[in-house]
PDB file of C-alpha atoms in Angstrom:
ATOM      1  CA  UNK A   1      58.577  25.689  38.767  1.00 63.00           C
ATOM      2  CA  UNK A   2      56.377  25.270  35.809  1.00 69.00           C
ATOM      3  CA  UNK A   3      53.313  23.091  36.909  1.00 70.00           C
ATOM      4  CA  UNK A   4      52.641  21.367  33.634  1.00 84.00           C
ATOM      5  CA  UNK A   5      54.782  18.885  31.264  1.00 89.00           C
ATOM      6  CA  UNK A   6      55.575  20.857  28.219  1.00 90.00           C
ATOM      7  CA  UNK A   7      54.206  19.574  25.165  1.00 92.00           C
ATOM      8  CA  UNK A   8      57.531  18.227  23.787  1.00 95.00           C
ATOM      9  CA  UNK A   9      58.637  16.282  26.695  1.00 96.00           C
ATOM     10  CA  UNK A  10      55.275  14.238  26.558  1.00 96.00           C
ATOM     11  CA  UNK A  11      56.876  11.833  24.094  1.00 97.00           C
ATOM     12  CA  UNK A  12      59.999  10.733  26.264  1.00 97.00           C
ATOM     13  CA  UNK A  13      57.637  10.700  29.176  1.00 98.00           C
ATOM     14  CA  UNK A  14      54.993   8.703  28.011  1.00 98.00           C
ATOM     15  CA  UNK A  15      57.631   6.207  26.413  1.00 98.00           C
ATOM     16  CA  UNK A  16      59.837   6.067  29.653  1.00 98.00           C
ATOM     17  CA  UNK A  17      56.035   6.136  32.238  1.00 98.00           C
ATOM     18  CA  UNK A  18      54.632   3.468  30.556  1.00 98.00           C
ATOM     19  CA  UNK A  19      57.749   1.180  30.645  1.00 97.00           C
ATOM     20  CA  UNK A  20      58.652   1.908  34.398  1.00 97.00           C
ATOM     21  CA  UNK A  21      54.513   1.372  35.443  1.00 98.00           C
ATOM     22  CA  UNK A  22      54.520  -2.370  33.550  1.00 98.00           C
ATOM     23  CA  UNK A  23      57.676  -2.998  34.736  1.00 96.00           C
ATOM     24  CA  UNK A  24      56.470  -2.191  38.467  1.00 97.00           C
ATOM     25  CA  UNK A  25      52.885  -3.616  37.716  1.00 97.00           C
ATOM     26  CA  UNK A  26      54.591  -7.090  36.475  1.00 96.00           C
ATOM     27  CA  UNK A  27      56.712  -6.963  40.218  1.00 96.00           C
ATOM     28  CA  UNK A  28      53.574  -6.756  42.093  1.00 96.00           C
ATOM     29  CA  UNK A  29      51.583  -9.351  40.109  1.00 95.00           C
ATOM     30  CA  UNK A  30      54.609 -11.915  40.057  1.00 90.00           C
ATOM     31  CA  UNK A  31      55.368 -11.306  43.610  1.00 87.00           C
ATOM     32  CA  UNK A  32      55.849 -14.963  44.770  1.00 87.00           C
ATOM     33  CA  UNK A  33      57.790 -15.950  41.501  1.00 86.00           C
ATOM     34  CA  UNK A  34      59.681 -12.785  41.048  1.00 89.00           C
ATOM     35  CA  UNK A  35      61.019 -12.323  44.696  1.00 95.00           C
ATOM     36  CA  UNK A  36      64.349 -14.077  45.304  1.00 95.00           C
ATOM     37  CA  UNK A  37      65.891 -13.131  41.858  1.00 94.00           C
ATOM     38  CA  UNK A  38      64.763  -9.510  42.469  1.00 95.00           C
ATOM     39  CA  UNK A  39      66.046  -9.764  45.562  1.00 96.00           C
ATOM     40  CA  UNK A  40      69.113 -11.455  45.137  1.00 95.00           C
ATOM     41  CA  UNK A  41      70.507  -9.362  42.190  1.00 94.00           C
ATOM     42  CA  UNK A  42      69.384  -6.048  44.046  1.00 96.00           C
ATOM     43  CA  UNK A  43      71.460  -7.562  47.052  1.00 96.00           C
ATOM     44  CA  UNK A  44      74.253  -8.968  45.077  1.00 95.00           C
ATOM     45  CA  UNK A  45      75.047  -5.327  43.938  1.00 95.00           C
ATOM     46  CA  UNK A  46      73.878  -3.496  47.376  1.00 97.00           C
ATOM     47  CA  UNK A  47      74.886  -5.512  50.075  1.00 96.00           C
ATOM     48  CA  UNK A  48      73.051  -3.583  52.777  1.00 96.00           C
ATOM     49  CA  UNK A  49      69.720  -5.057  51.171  1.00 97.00           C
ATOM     50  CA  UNK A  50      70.581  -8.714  52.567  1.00 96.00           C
ATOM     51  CA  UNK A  51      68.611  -8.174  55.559  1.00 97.00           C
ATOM     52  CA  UNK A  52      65.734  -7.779  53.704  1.00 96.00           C
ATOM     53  CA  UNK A  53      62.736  -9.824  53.402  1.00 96.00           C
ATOM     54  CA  UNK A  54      62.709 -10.548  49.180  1.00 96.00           C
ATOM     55  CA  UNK A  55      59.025 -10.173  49.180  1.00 96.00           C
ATOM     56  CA  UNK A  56      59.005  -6.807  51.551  1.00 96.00           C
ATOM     57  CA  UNK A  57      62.034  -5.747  49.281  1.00 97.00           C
ATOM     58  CA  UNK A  58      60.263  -6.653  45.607  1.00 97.00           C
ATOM     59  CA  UNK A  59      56.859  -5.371  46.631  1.00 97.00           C
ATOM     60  CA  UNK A  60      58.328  -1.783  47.830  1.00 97.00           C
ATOM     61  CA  UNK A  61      60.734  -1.502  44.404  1.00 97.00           C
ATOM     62  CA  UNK A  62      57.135  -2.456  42.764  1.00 97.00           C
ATOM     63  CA  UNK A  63      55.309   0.231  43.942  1.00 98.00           C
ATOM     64  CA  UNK A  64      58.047   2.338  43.396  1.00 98.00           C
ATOM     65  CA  UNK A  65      58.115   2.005  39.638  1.00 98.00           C
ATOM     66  CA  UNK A  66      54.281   2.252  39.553  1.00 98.00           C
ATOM     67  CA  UNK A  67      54.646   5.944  41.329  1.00 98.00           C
ATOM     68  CA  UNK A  68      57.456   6.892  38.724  1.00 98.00           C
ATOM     69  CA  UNK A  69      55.719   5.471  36.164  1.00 98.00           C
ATOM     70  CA  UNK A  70      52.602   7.241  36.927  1.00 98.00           C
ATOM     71  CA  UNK A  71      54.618  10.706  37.538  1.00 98.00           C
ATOM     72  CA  UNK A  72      55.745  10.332  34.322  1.00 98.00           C
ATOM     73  CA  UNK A  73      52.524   9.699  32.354  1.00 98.00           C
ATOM     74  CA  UNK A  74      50.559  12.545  34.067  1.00 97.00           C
ATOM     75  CA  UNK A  75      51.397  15.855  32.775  1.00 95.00           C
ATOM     76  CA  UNK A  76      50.268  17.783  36.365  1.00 95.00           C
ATOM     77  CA  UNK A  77      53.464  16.269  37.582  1.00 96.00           C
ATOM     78  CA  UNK A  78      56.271  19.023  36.703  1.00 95.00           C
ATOM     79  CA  UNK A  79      58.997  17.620  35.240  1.00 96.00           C
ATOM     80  CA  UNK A  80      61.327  18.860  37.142  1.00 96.00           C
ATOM     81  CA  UNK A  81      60.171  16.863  39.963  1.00 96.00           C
ATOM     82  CA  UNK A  82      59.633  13.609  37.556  1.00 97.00           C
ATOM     83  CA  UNK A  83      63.040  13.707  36.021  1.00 98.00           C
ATOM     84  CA  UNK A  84      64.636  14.406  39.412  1.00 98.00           C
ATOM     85  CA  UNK A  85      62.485  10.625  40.247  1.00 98.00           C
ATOM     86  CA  UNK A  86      63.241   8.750  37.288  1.00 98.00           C
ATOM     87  CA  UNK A  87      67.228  10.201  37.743  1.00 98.00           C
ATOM     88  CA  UNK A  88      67.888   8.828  40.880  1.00 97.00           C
ATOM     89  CA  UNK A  89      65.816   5.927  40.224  1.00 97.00           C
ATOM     90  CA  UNK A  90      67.589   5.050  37.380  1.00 97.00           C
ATOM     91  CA  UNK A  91      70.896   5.759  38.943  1.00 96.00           C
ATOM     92  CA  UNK A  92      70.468   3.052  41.025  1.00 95.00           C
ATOM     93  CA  UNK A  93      69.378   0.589  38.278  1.00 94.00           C
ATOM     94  CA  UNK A  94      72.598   2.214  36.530  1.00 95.00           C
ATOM     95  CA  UNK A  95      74.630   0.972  39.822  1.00 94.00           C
ATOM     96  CA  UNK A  96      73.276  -2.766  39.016  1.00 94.00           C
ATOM     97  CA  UNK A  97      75.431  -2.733  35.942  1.00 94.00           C
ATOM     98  CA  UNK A  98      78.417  -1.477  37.234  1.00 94.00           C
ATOM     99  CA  UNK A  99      78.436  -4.123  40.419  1.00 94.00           C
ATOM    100  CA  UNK A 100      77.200  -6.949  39.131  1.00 94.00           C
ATOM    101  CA  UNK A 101      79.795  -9.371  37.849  1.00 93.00           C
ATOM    102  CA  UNK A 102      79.839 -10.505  34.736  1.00 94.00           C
ATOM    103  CA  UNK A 103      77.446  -7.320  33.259  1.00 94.00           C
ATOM    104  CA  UNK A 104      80.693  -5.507  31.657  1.00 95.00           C
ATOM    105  CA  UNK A 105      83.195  -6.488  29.713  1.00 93.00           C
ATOM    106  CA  UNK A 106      86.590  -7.134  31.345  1.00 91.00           C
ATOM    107  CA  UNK A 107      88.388  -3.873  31.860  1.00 89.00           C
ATOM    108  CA  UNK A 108      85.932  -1.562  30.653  1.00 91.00           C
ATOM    109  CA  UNK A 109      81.941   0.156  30.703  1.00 92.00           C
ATOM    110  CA  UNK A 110      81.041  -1.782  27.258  1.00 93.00           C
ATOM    111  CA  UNK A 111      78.171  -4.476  28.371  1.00 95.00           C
ATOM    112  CA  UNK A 112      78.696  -8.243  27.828  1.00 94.00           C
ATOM    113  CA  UNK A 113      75.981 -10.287  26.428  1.00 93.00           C
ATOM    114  CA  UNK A 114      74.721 -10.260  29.888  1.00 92.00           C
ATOM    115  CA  UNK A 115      74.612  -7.233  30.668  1.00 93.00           C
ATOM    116  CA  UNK A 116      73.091  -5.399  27.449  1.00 93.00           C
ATOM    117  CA  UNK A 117      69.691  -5.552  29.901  1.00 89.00           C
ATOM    118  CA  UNK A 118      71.048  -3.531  32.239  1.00 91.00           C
ATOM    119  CA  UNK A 119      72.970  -1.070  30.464  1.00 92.00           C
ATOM    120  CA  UNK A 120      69.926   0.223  28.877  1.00 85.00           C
ATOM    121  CA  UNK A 121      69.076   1.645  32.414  1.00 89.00           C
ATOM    122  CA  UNK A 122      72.083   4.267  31.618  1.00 93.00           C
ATOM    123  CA  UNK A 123      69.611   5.708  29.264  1.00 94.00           C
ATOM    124  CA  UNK A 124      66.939   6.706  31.806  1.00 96.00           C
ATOM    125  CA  UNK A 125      69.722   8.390  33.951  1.00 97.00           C
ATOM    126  CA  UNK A 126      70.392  10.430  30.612  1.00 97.00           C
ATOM    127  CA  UNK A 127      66.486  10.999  30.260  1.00 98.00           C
ATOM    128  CA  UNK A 128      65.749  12.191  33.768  1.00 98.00           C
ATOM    129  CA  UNK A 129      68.743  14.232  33.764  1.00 98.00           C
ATOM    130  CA  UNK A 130      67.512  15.532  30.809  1.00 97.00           C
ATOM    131  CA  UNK A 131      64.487  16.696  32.086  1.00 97.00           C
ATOM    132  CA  UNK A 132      65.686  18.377  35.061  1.00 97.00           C
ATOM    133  CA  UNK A 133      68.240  20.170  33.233  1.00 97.00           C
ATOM    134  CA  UNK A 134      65.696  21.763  30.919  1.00 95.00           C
ATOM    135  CA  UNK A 135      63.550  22.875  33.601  1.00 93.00           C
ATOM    136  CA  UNK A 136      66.819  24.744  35.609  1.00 94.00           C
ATOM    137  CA  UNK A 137      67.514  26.240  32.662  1.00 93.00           C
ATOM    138  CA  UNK A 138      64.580  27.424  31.449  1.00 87.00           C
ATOM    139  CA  UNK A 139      63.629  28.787  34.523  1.00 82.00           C
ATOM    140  CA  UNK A 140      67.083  30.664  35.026  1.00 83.00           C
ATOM    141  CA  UNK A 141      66.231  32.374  31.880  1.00 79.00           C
ATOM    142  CA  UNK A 142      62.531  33.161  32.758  1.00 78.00           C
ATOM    143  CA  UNK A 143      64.266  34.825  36.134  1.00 77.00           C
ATOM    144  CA  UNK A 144      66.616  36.648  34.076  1.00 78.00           C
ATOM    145  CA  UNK A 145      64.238  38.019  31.509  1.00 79.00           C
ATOM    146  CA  UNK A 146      62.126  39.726  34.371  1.00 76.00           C
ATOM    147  CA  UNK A 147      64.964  41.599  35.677  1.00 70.00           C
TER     148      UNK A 147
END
């Protein structure tokens, strides 16, 4: 696994880091306000997360998107491992869409209105996958050129 970003992927990972960290830096420093409608539209589409204190819940998806984000703006972090992050990170954001009533128009994946917010998420699943899919490949080709 190649231990630096490469050069060209900087761009996308800069662009994607630096939205994820203010996004996880504006959880933590809105705590109070931001808690319940975190919380309630995270548990609205994943029941399971009821049980969950909205403060416990909002502060712990913070700090989550400040570690992403900060994986993705430091180019020590391979990007294997950052893609592989922001892909499951995002598929989860991605899942918000697709539960959440009123987000899609009837019958179909098109966003309402409402729900153009959250489809962008679809985007960093497409990113991250991105990412990880170079790296595999590139690396199954470095593996078959030393044979």
């Amino acid at each position: 696994m190649r231990l630096l970003a490469r050069a060209h992927q900087m761009p996308v990972r800069l662009a994607v880091g630096a939205f994820v960290l203010n996004s996880g830096l504006s959880k933590l420093q809105g705590l109070d306000e931001a808690a319940d409608e975190v919380h309630g539209t995270a548990k609205t589409a994943y029941p399971f997360l009821d049980s969950q204190d909205p403060r416990d819940f909002t502060r712990t998806l913070g700090r989550a998107e400040v570690a992403l984000g900060t994986a993705l703006l430091v180019p020590l972090v391979p990007s294997l491992v950052a893609g592989a992050a922001l892909t499951a990170f995002s598929a989860g954001l991605t899942g918000l869409y697709l539960r959440l009533p009123g987000t899609r128009q009837e019958g179909g994946l098109r966003p309402s209105p409402q729900g153009i917010p959250l489809a962008k998420d679809t985007w960093l699943v497409g990113i991250g996958a991105s990412l990880v899919l170079e790296e595999l490949a590139r690396s199954r080709a470095e593996r078959r050129c030393r044979r």
